[in-house]
Amino acid sequence: MCGIIGYTGSRQVRDILIDGLLKLEYRGYDSAGIAIHNGSLRVIKSPGKVSKLVELLPPNLDSTTGIAHTRWATHGEPSEINAHPHTSGSGKLVMVHNGIIENAPAIESYLVEKGYSFISETDTEVLLNLIDNEYELCGGDLLSAMLKSFEKIEGSYALAIIEKGRPGRITICRKDSPLIMGIDDTGYFVASDIYAVSDYTGRFIFPENNDIIIADRELGLKAYDGNGKEKELKISSFTARKKNPDRTGYNHFMEKEIYEQPHIISELANSILFINGQSACGNSLAEIIQRIRRITILGCGTSWHAGLIGKYLIEKHVRIPVNVEYASEFRYRDPVIDPEDLVISISQSGETADTIAANRLALEAGAITLGILNVKNSTLDRDTHFQIYLEAGDEIGVASTKAYTAQIVQLSRLTALLAGIKGNGSTIGDISSALKNISGSMQQVLAGAEKISALASKYAFTNNFLFLGRGLNFPTALEGALKLKEISYIHAEGYPGAEMKHGPIALIDFNFPTLVVLTDSESRPKMISNIKEIKARRGRVIAIINENDESAEQLVDDVIKVPSVPDIVSPLISVMPLQLFAYYVALLRGCNVDQPRNLAKSVTVE
Ligand code: M6R
């Protein structure tokens, strides 16, 4: 879960590398480093964020070739030694790597026998020294050394190597980990995603699995497949949108992103649903839907929660069976998928390793694949047949907020489309009018932020929390618990209301509060019973209730009132107080809201 950036050409490399690292920090921020070639190889690294590394860099590095890395630790703690780039035993190669080498211990033993010693705890150093060993054996031919080494390697990698003896050259390879190249008139860029280099160029190469590409300032580009056979490279030209990391007027990106939701949702609700850039009606997906027997939704974390809402909506209104699967489980459990399946991969970033791999498995099984994505030109954007975009703008805070509500809206609109195709016209009207009116209600929730902040101070130093919801708001409970734990480090569990009696109720006492989502009318009577069961055990209850629900107010300790909206869109409203609650609790506990410990915005290793 790391970010790679590199450049070789006629420009000075320092600022390109720093700028790229900052743009890639969403992939990890526990340590960073750069290596440059200016006659000899020089490596500078540091634990902590990119800003810490920058403090160590001399203002003028005077080099036009370099590679850099921002890390999320997989093997070994975040430290200077474990940070990338790594230098090989011979001192002739320096490498940055994203991915995991699964058989690193066996390779390490093999290399120790050959006289190698290791200074870091990383699998990267093992892979690098394996290449180094072959490099020495074949007289400094890096291509052959890499091909020979990859035969022995199990795992995934995206890597970039610079060589002591070849000052203007970067050699890259990828397998099951994203890596792209950019080209301009000055030279060659390499990066984990195109946004790290899209300020410089609009010409990109997307290497296939196992491709090895040598980018040489003097000799140009050469590409080889995994068997070492030379191959042609396809260059795609397009202008990628610039990232906008600006939070003017807000203290944190998460706060800004929560407050952006009414506007984003209103824009989506009042626009045409586009699939692959064309109106959804009359789109070829609409034809394909006629023969679809089953839908599988894939995602991780918050995107998986949105997928659960998609299941409830589609099954109820379209009557097609829907499975919602953690991408990480789906990819390894030998699922039954065939060409009559529609597989929907939901991902804000489009770079989540498990979702990418699960989607690829579905593609290989012949399924039709649809991505519901925020980041255009991401790996999943390229790897799916159809795409619906969230149009939510850059989501920088690690805790997903506006992408979640945008995912729910796009799934609702997809439900309306599918319902229309299947002849259930009334659903289209219900969903579209409910969505068109929702943004004012979302504004009203934000207007109550101060009350939520006050409530947060009452509960901020609680160690545990239970979140309960039912039906469409069971995923809201899961999402509320996830928000609280990831940014405030409070243990929180989300459960369907009725499941509480099957175990979690044993936890309930005065010090273990429960947050109940009580906004949808269908499940209300059942949730009221759940609240009574908690109160009978001296548990404290905070309830998210509709503004006029006085009877519920009598039953609980605290309430957060939200405007009453049709059940079909209630998850959009009920999740907002939970986002705000987690945000204020995290502030009170002194946590880093936008970059919580141990996390990364995008989980790019499995
Ligand atoms: O980019 P993706 O939507 O694929 O990311 C999936 C999860 O990693 C992500 O939603 C994660 O759970 C968030 N940090 C939750 O706030």
XYZ file of C-alpha atoms and ligand atoms in Angstrom:
622
model
C 0.000 0.000 0.000
C 2.589 2.400 -1.132
C 3.114 5.101 -3.705
C 5.819 5.064 -6.348
C 7.001 8.018 -8.400
C 10.017 8.294 -10.700
C 11.398 10.350 -13.542
C 14.286 10.322 -15.977
C 14.813 12.993 -18.604
C 16.113 16.517 -18.917
C 14.214 18.132 -16.031
C 15.476 18.443 -12.493
C 13.868 15.581 -10.599
C 13.586 16.945 -7.033
C 10.265 18.749 -7.306
C 8.719 16.111 -9.551
C 9.420 13.494 -6.896
C 8.205 15.567 -3.954
C 5.069 16.690 -5.745
C 4.357 13.090 -6.788
C 4.900 11.778 -3.262
C 2.477 14.318 -1.836
C -0.141 13.282 -4.387
C 0.441 9.617 -3.560
C 0.302 9.985 0.212
C -3.246 8.593 0.109
C -1.557 5.192 -0.422
C 0.433 5.351 2.803
C 2.100 7.875 5.018
C 4.288 6.109 7.542
C 7.658 6.752 5.910
C 9.053 8.108 2.663
C 12.262 8.277 0.701
C 13.896 9.240 -2.547
C 16.892 8.049 -4.541
C 18.608 10.092 -7.206
C 21.359 9.428 -9.694
C 23.854 12.219 -10.204
C 26.959 10.297 -11.074
C 26.488 8.084 -8.076
C 23.399 6.793 -6.324
C 22.137 8.774 -3.361
C 19.290 7.695 -1.058
C 17.537 9.893 1.517
C 14.693 8.508 3.641
C 12.760 9.249 6.756
C 10.051 7.769 8.963
C 6.857 9.832 9.007
C 5.068 11.841 6.392
C 6.453 13.231 3.152
C 6.715 16.672 4.751
C 9.333 15.228 7.132
C 11.362 13.867 4.255
C 11.227 17.238 2.514
C 12.841 18.856 5.555
C 15.844 16.559 5.046
C 16.320 17.232 1.346
C 18.884 19.779 0.212
C 17.178 22.484 -1.886
C 19.268 21.611 -4.896
C 19.737 17.917 -5.525
C 20.980 18.434 -9.059
C 19.746 15.265 -10.677
C 17.541 14.413 -13.630
C 16.913 10.760 -12.704
C 15.281 9.552 -9.523
C 12.709 7.338 -7.858
C 10.724 7.896 -4.666
C 8.279 6.105 -2.412
C 5.720 6.726 0.319
C 5.110 3.651 2.451
C 2.414 1.848 4.389
C 4.261 -0.818 6.335
C 3.564 -4.443 5.477
C 6.880 -6.078 6.509
C 8.665 -4.346 9.358
C 7.793 -1.281 11.398
C 7.778 2.225 9.907
C 11.423 3.271 10.298
C 14.180 4.836 8.265
C 15.782 1.442 7.631
C 12.551 -0.150 6.432
C 11.589 2.871 4.309
C 12.160 2.678 0.551
C 14.174 3.068 -1.663
C 16.329 0.071 -0.765
C 19.898 -0.450 -1.932
C 21.056 -3.896 -3.053
C 23.919 -5.819 -1.453
C 26.293 -4.944 -4.303
C 25.338 -1.266 -4.036
C 24.630 -1.240 -7.778
C 20.812 -1.239 -7.698
C 18.274 0.890 -5.854
C 14.597 -0.063 -5.873
C 11.135 1.062 -4.750
C 8.370 -1.523 -4.510
C 4.655 -1.771 -3.907
C 3.083 -5.169 -3.226
C 3.904 -8.222 -1.141
C 6.457 -10.955 -1.820
C 4.778 -13.944 -0.233
C 7.727 -16.332 -0.305
C 10.218 -13.750 0.989
C 11.392 -15.930 3.954
C 12.387 -18.821 1.648
C 14.136 -16.475 -0.798
C 15.912 -14.772 2.083
C 17.319 -18.117 3.322
C 18.451 -18.922 -0.224
C 20.240 -15.561 -0.443
C 21.816 -15.855 3.019
C 23.451 -19.057 1.813
C 24.880 -17.070 -1.060
C 26.411 -14.601 1.361
C 23.775 -11.846 1.410
C 22.915 -10.119 4.649
C 19.858 -7.974 5.247
C 19.584 -4.702 7.064
C 15.817 -4.150 6.870
C 12.863 -6.382 7.746
C 11.254 -5.858 4.345
C 10.265 -8.274 1.615
C 11.445 -5.549 -0.787
C 15.067 -5.951 0.232
C 14.711 -9.706 -0.336
C 13.357 -9.223 -3.859
C 15.989 -6.597 -4.627
C 18.849 -8.843 -3.512
C 17.445 -11.722 -5.514
C 17.625 -9.458 -8.570
C 21.060 -8.251 -7.443
C 22.355 -11.804 -7.249
C 21.166 -12.562 -10.793
C 22.489 -9.175 -11.956
C 25.967 -10.103 -10.802
C 25.712 -13.558 -12.380
C 24.656 -12.249 -15.785
C 27.155 -9.436 -16.021
C 24.904 -6.482 -15.210
C 21.995 -7.234 -17.542
C 19.031 -6.028 -15.475
C 16.374 -7.353 -17.862
C 17.716 -10.918 -17.630
C 18.203 -10.572 -13.889
C 14.591 -9.501 -13.415
C 13.202 -12.247 -15.660
C 15.200 -14.901 -13.789
C 14.211 -13.511 -10.391
C 10.499 -13.294 -11.153
C 10.489 -17.037 -11.891
C 11.240 -17.601 -8.191
C 8.838 -15.005 -6.775
C 5.298 -15.497 -5.437
C 3.259 -12.371 -4.776
C 2.521 -9.021 -6.307
C 4.793 -6.181 -7.238
C 5.068 -2.842 -8.917
C 8.671 -1.742 -8.859
C 11.136 0.732 -10.263
C 14.907 0.268 -10.243
C 17.782 2.601 -10.970
C 21.297 1.310 -11.694
C 24.633 2.733 -10.617
C 26.183 2.081 -14.033
C 23.278 3.583 -16.059
C 22.654 7.156 -14.943
C 19.682 8.046 -17.178
C 17.682 4.868 -16.856
C 14.719 3.576 -14.854
C 13.503 0.007 -15.283
C 10.005 -0.887 -14.140
C 7.826 -3.957 -13.890
C 4.402 -4.745 -12.472
C 2.433 -7.823 -11.555
C -1.010 -7.434 -9.936
C -0.044 -4.011 -8.587
C -0.748 -0.835 -10.542
C 2.026 1.167 -12.183
C 1.753 3.596 -15.080
C 4.184 5.556 -17.228
C 3.842 9.116 -18.466
C 5.795 10.504 -21.380
C 6.513 14.079 -22.371
C 9.089 15.768 -24.577
C 11.550 15.939 -21.695
C 11.507 12.319 -20.578
C 9.680 9.532 -18.789
C 7.612 9.437 -15.618
C 6.618 6.390 -13.618
C 3.933 6.420 -10.948
C 1.391 4.377 -9.043
C -1.421 6.457 -10.544
C -1.716 8.986 -13.315
C -2.616 11.880 -10.984
C 0.927 11.856 -9.621
C 2.198 12.928 -13.058
C -0.820 14.334 -14.895
C 0.294 17.925 -14.254
C 3.234 17.213 -16.573
C 1.795 15.099 -19.332
C -1.329 13.733 -20.984
C 0.416 10.754 -22.631
C 0.345 7.525 -20.693
C 1.342 3.877 -20.957
C -0.499 1.273 -18.909
C 1.862 -1.713 -18.656
C 0.269 -5.154 -18.610
C 1.015 -7.745 -15.946
C 4.662 -8.929 -16.123
C 5.731 -6.259 -18.637
C 9.231 -4.928 -18.075
C 9.863 -1.450 -19.455
C 13.244 0.222 -19.701
C 12.988 4.011 -19.885
C 16.337 5.432 -20.906
C 16.934 9.155 -21.367
C 19.337 8.497 -24.279
C 17.967 5.306 -25.836
C 14.206 5.801 -25.401
C 11.708 3.148 -24.357
C 11.990 -0.606 -24.712
C 9.319 -3.014 -23.498
C 9.382 -6.770 -22.938
C 6.740 -9.267 -21.911
C 7.179 -11.736 -19.052
C 9.108 -14.100 -21.369
C 11.586 -11.411 -22.335
C 10.096 -10.978 -25.814
C 10.212 -7.382 -27.053
C 6.761 -5.838 -27.458
C 5.107 -2.702 -28.796
C 3.797 -0.195 -26.287
C 0.432 1.491 -26.671
C 0.398 5.166 -25.730
C -2.980 6.613 -24.646
C -3.501 10.364 -24.797
C -6.018 12.224 -22.651
C -6.185 15.090 -20.216
C -6.610 13.909 -16.661
C -8.434 16.178 -14.244
C -6.175 17.886 -11.720
C -6.470 16.977 -8.044
C -7.723 19.713 -5.785
C -6.342 19.346 -2.267
C -7.875 22.557 -0.939
C -9.893 22.806 2.265
C -10.257 26.560 2.555
C -12.856 27.427 5.194
C -12.663 24.071 6.938
C -10.396 22.639 9.610
C -10.131 19.227 8.024
C -10.814 17.560 4.694
C -13.288 15.255 6.409
C -15.272 18.234 7.668
C -15.238 19.820 4.210
C -16.286 16.562 2.589
C -19.190 16.084 5.019
C -20.404 19.601 4.233
C -20.079 19.092 0.476
C -22.656 16.299 0.495
C -25.893 18.249 -0.067
C -24.418 19.941 -3.119
C -22.950 16.734 -4.601
C -26.166 14.807 -4.052
C -28.289 17.578 -5.523
C -26.070 17.758 -8.629
C -26.286 13.989 -9.083
C -30.023 13.844 -8.479
C -30.665 16.540 -11.048
C -28.404 15.166 -13.749
C -28.783 12.356 -16.243
C -27.321 9.030 -15.127
C -24.352 8.365 -17.370
C -22.932 4.935 -18.046
C -19.680 4.962 -20.013
C -20.243 8.624 -20.718
C -23.622 8.023 -22.429
C -27.111 8.444 -21.106
C -28.097 5.292 -19.208
C -31.345 4.913 -21.173
C -30.557 3.250 -24.475
C -27.057 2.385 -23.240
C -25.861 -1.088 -24.179
C -25.834 -1.995 -20.481
C -29.600 -1.533 -20.541
C -29.841 -4.268 -23.207
C -27.484 -6.551 -21.347
C -29.529 -6.186 -18.183
C -32.394 -8.024 -19.899
C -30.432 -11.269 -19.781
C -28.815 -10.827 -16.379
C -29.895 -13.496 -13.884
C -27.968 -12.350 -10.846
C -25.979 -9.394 -9.575
C -22.891 -9.592 -7.401
C -21.679 -6.429 -5.702
C -18.032 -6.272 -4.645
C -16.347 -3.752 -2.386
C -14.398 -3.196 0.804
C -15.047 -1.063 3.879
C -17.442 1.781 3.280
C -17.941 0.786 -0.355
C -19.121 -2.630 0.824
C -21.619 -0.922 3.133
C -22.985 1.032 0.163
C -23.216 -2.279 -1.679
C -25.495 -3.663 1.069
C -27.872 -0.754 0.501
C -27.715 -1.537 -3.230
C -28.772 -5.116 -2.480
C -31.762 -4.056 -0.402
C -32.880 -1.595 -3.097
C -32.337 -3.808 -6.143
C -33.871 -6.945 -4.672
C -36.919 -5.062 -3.433
C -37.586 -2.997 -6.544
C -36.072 -5.006 -9.388
C -36.455 -8.572 -8.107
C -33.032 -9.726 -9.318
C -31.054 -11.682 -6.698
C -28.063 -9.722 -5.430
C -25.033 -10.990 -3.491
C -22.840 -8.489 -1.729
C -19.359 -9.764 -1.132
C -16.205 -8.555 0.482
C -13.864 -8.437 -2.506
C -11.139 -10.065 -0.415
C -13.303 -13.138 0.313
C -14.798 -13.384 -3.150
C -11.428 -13.547 -4.865
C -10.256 -16.555 -2.869
C -13.406 -18.630 -2.388
C -13.833 -20.038 -5.889
C -17.184 -18.283 -6.500
C -19.713 -19.440 -9.090
C -19.822 -16.678 -11.722
C -20.932 -16.931 -15.313
C -21.719 -14.728 -18.324
C -25.259 -14.109 -17.071
C -23.940 -12.314 -13.998
C -23.547 -8.602 -13.637
C -20.686 -7.872 -11.249
C -20.670 -4.378 -9.768
C -17.392 -3.245 -8.221
C -17.837 -0.274 -5.925
C -14.745 1.727 -5.088
C -14.075 5.353 -4.338
C -10.439 5.138 -5.411
C -10.634 2.433 -8.057
C -7.276 1.279 -6.666
C -8.263 -1.111 -3.860
C -6.166 -4.230 -4.459
C -8.798 -6.771 -3.404
C -11.567 -5.136 -5.424
C -9.337 -4.973 -8.495
C -8.438 -8.662 -8.150
C -12.034 -9.757 -7.488
C -13.248 -7.782 -10.494
C -10.569 -9.414 -12.641
C -11.719 -12.838 -11.500
C -15.260 -11.943 -12.569
C -13.995 -10.733 -15.943
C -12.126 -13.985 -16.471
C -15.320 -15.911 -15.703
C -17.072 -13.996 -18.482
C -19.271 -11.766 -16.311
C -20.321 -8.269 -17.341
C -18.571 -5.830 -15.024
C -19.706 -2.408 -13.916
C -17.585 -0.058 -11.796
C -19.177 2.523 -9.514
C -16.157 4.743 -9.048
C -15.068 8.174 -7.985
C -11.577 8.347 -9.483
C -11.609 8.407 -13.264
C -8.702 6.720 -15.070
C -8.097 4.523 -12.033
C -7.228 0.836 -12.423
C -10.854 -0.276 -11.942
C -11.984 2.322 -14.441
C -9.775 0.639 -17.033
C -10.649 -2.884 -15.884
C -14.479 -2.735 -16.053
C -16.816 -2.950 -19.079
C -19.128 -0.196 -17.812
C -18.623 2.682 -15.426
C -20.836 4.968 -13.389
C -18.938 7.824 -11.766
C -19.701 9.356 -8.384
C -18.740 12.875 -9.493
C -18.014 13.650 -5.834
C -14.691 15.425 -6.421
C -11.484 14.442 -4.660
C -12.069 12.702 -1.350
C -8.909 13.341 0.652
C -9.932 12.443 4.213
C -9.172 8.789 4.899
C -12.665 8.315 6.314
C -15.018 8.061 3.376
C -18.048 10.353 3.672
C -19.173 12.051 0.485
C -18.163 9.063 -1.649
C -20.474 6.889 0.488
C -23.546 9.057 0.011
C -22.731 9.463 -3.695
C -22.434 5.662 -3.974
C -25.890 5.299 -2.401
C -27.342 7.837 -4.821
C -25.820 6.145 -7.873
C -26.992 2.733 -6.663
C -30.480 4.181 -6.153
C -30.478 5.596 -9.655
C -29.190 2.310 -11.040
C -32.059 0.610 -9.186
C -34.508 2.999 -10.863
C -32.969 2.233 -14.259
C -33.144 -1.525 -13.698
C -36.682 -1.286 -12.354
C -37.716 0.636 -15.474
C -36.141 -1.999 -17.730
C -37.967 -4.712 -15.798
C -41.274 -2.850 -16.140
C -41.574 -1.462 -12.616
C -42.033 2.176 -13.666
C -43.336 3.495 -10.337
C -39.971 2.921 -8.651
C -38.306 5.332 -11.063
C -40.627 8.137 -9.981
C -40.329 7.305 -6.270
C -36.556 7.273 -6.313
C -36.057 10.283 -8.506
C -38.484 12.532 -6.642
C -37.094 11.445 -3.246
C -33.562 12.171 -4.426
C -34.476 15.524 -5.919
C -35.825 16.700 -2.567
C -33.115 15.290 -0.343
C -30.494 18.000 -0.450
C -32.494 20.477 1.678
C -32.931 17.793 4.338
C -29.188 17.117 4.268
C -28.583 20.832 4.829
C -30.883 20.675 7.829
C -28.793 17.878 9.359
C -25.683 20.023 8.941
C -27.477 22.947 10.577
C -27.769 20.774 13.696
C -24.010 20.108 13.851
C -23.539 22.061 17.074
C -25.937 19.799 18.952
C -24.096 16.752 17.644
C -20.826 18.295 18.785
C -22.270 18.782 22.280
C -23.423 15.183 22.352
C -19.969 14.065 21.236
C -18.440 15.691 24.303
C -20.747 13.635 26.530
C -19.584 10.338 25.004
C -16.076 11.111 23.693
C -14.222 9.185 26.367
C -16.334 6.051 26.240
C -14.295 3.001 25.257
C -16.980 1.029 23.428
C -20.039 1.622 21.290
C -22.738 -0.496 19.726
C -24.546 0.738 16.598
C -27.876 -0.792 15.653
C -30.053 -0.410 12.579
C -32.409 -2.501 10.529
C -33.322 -2.859 6.874
C -31.852 -0.087 4.767
C -30.326 1.384 7.894
C -28.483 -1.729 9.012
C -25.636 -0.637 6.673
C -25.919 2.814 8.278
C -25.149 1.207 11.652
C -22.130 -0.560 10.155
C -20.939 2.659 8.573
C -21.426 4.681 11.780
C -19.369 2.138 13.732
C -16.634 2.124 11.085
C -16.392 5.922 11.096
C -16.085 6.033 14.869
C -13.425 3.353 15.118
C -11.261 4.498 12.237
C -10.888 8.131 13.229
C -11.393 8.124 16.995
C -10.002 4.653 17.833
C -13.054 3.776 19.931
C -14.106 0.162 19.702
C -17.473 0.125 17.927
C -19.589 -2.621 16.435
C -22.469 -2.351 14.010
C -25.255 -4.927 14.158
C -28.726 -5.488 12.739
C -31.114 -4.667 15.600
C -32.467 -8.188 16.031
C -29.015 -9.771 16.094
C -28.225 -7.962 19.317
C -30.026 -10.636 21.296
C -27.785 -13.302 19.818
C -24.674 -12.192 21.646
C -23.833 -8.482 21.770
C -26.471 -7.772 24.432
C -24.113 -9.465 26.912
C -21.840 -6.433 26.550
C -24.477 -3.895 27.471
C -24.146 -1.928 30.676
C -24.039 1.743 31.624
C -20.547 2.133 30.152
C -21.342 0.513 26.811
C -23.691 2.922 24.992
C -25.729 2.062 21.919
C -26.485 4.323 18.993
C -29.746 3.313 17.361
C -30.853 4.400 13.883
C -34.599 4.826 14.172
C -35.439 6.760 11.046
C -37.170 4.342 8.709
C -40.810 3.672 9.341
C -40.843 -0.003 8.327
C -38.439 -1.197 10.990
C -39.390 1.331 13.679
C -41.602 -0.904 15.885
C -38.943 -3.612 15.984
C -36.204 -1.121 16.798
C -38.308 0.290 19.639
C -38.382 -3.213 21.159
C -34.584 -3.394 20.829
C -34.243 -0.059 22.625
C -36.424 -1.315 25.480
C -34.269 -4.413 25.790
C -31.166 -2.252 26.149
C -32.778 0.106 28.642
C -33.889 -2.885 30.740
C -30.184 -3.636 31.164
C -29.161 -0.114 32.185
C -27.649 0.574 28.775
C -27.536 4.155 27.564
C -29.122 4.820 24.173
C -28.627 7.617 21.701
C -31.190 7.487 18.915
C -31.246 9.106 15.499
C -34.941 9.945 15.195
C -37.212 11.814 12.825
C -37.918 15.347 13.998
C -41.449 14.718 15.256
C -40.920 11.360 16.867
C -41.747 12.452 20.427
C -42.621 9.012 21.698
C -39.165 7.665 20.857
C -37.579 10.653 22.558
C -39.122 9.571 25.879
C -37.464 6.178 25.697
C -33.825 7.077 25.217
C -31.046 9.073 26.875
C -30.173 11.328 23.968
C -31.538 12.010 20.537
C -30.262 13.440 17.291
C -33.220 14.721 15.309
C -33.193 14.568 11.532
C -35.813 15.609 8.964
C -38.290 12.961 7.953
C -37.728 11.676 4.392
C -39.097 8.709 2.393
C -37.631 5.413 3.637
C -36.031 4.754 0.258
C -33.548 7.605 0.800
C -33.333 7.560 4.587
C -29.754 6.117 4.695
C -28.553 9.334 3.071
C -29.895 11.376 5.953
C -29.244 9.050 8.869
C -25.568 8.530 8.106
C -24.735 12.237 8.273
C -25.114 12.661 12.049
C -22.951 9.571 12.471
C -20.222 11.098 10.313
C -20.391 14.307 12.345
C -20.500 12.432 15.644
C -17.329 10.476 14.743
C -15.661 13.674 13.558
C -16.341 15.597 16.784
C -15.412 12.650 19.008
C -12.098 12.299 17.132
C -11.376 16.009 17.587
C -12.076 15.802 21.311
C -9.753 12.824 21.616
C -6.991 14.685 19.785
C -6.853 12.249 16.862
C -5.560 12.996 13.382
C -8.913 13.122 11.630
C -7.736 13.161 8.019
C -4.860 10.717 8.355
C -5.678 8.321 11.191
C -2.961 6.043 12.505
C -2.240 2.749 10.707
C -4.523 3.558 7.779
C -4.192 4.731 4.193
C -6.827 6.241 1.967
C -6.495 3.451 -0.505
C -5.638 -0.131 0.410
C -3.418 -1.102 -2.495
C -2.091 -4.363 -1.113
C -4.234 -7.356 -0.262
O -11.402 3.222 -2.471
P -12.350 2.169 -1.991
O -13.752 2.631 -1.963
O -12.213 0.876 -2.749
O -11.911 1.875 -0.510
C -12.529 0.884 0.237
C -12.187 1.003 1.712
O -10.802 0.871 1.897
C -12.631 2.329 2.297
O -13.995 2.527 2.113
C -12.309 2.393 3.796
O -13.048 1.451 4.492
C -12.552 3.805 4.323
N -11.406 4.259 5.046
C -13.728 3.902 5.218
O -13.929 5.187 5.674
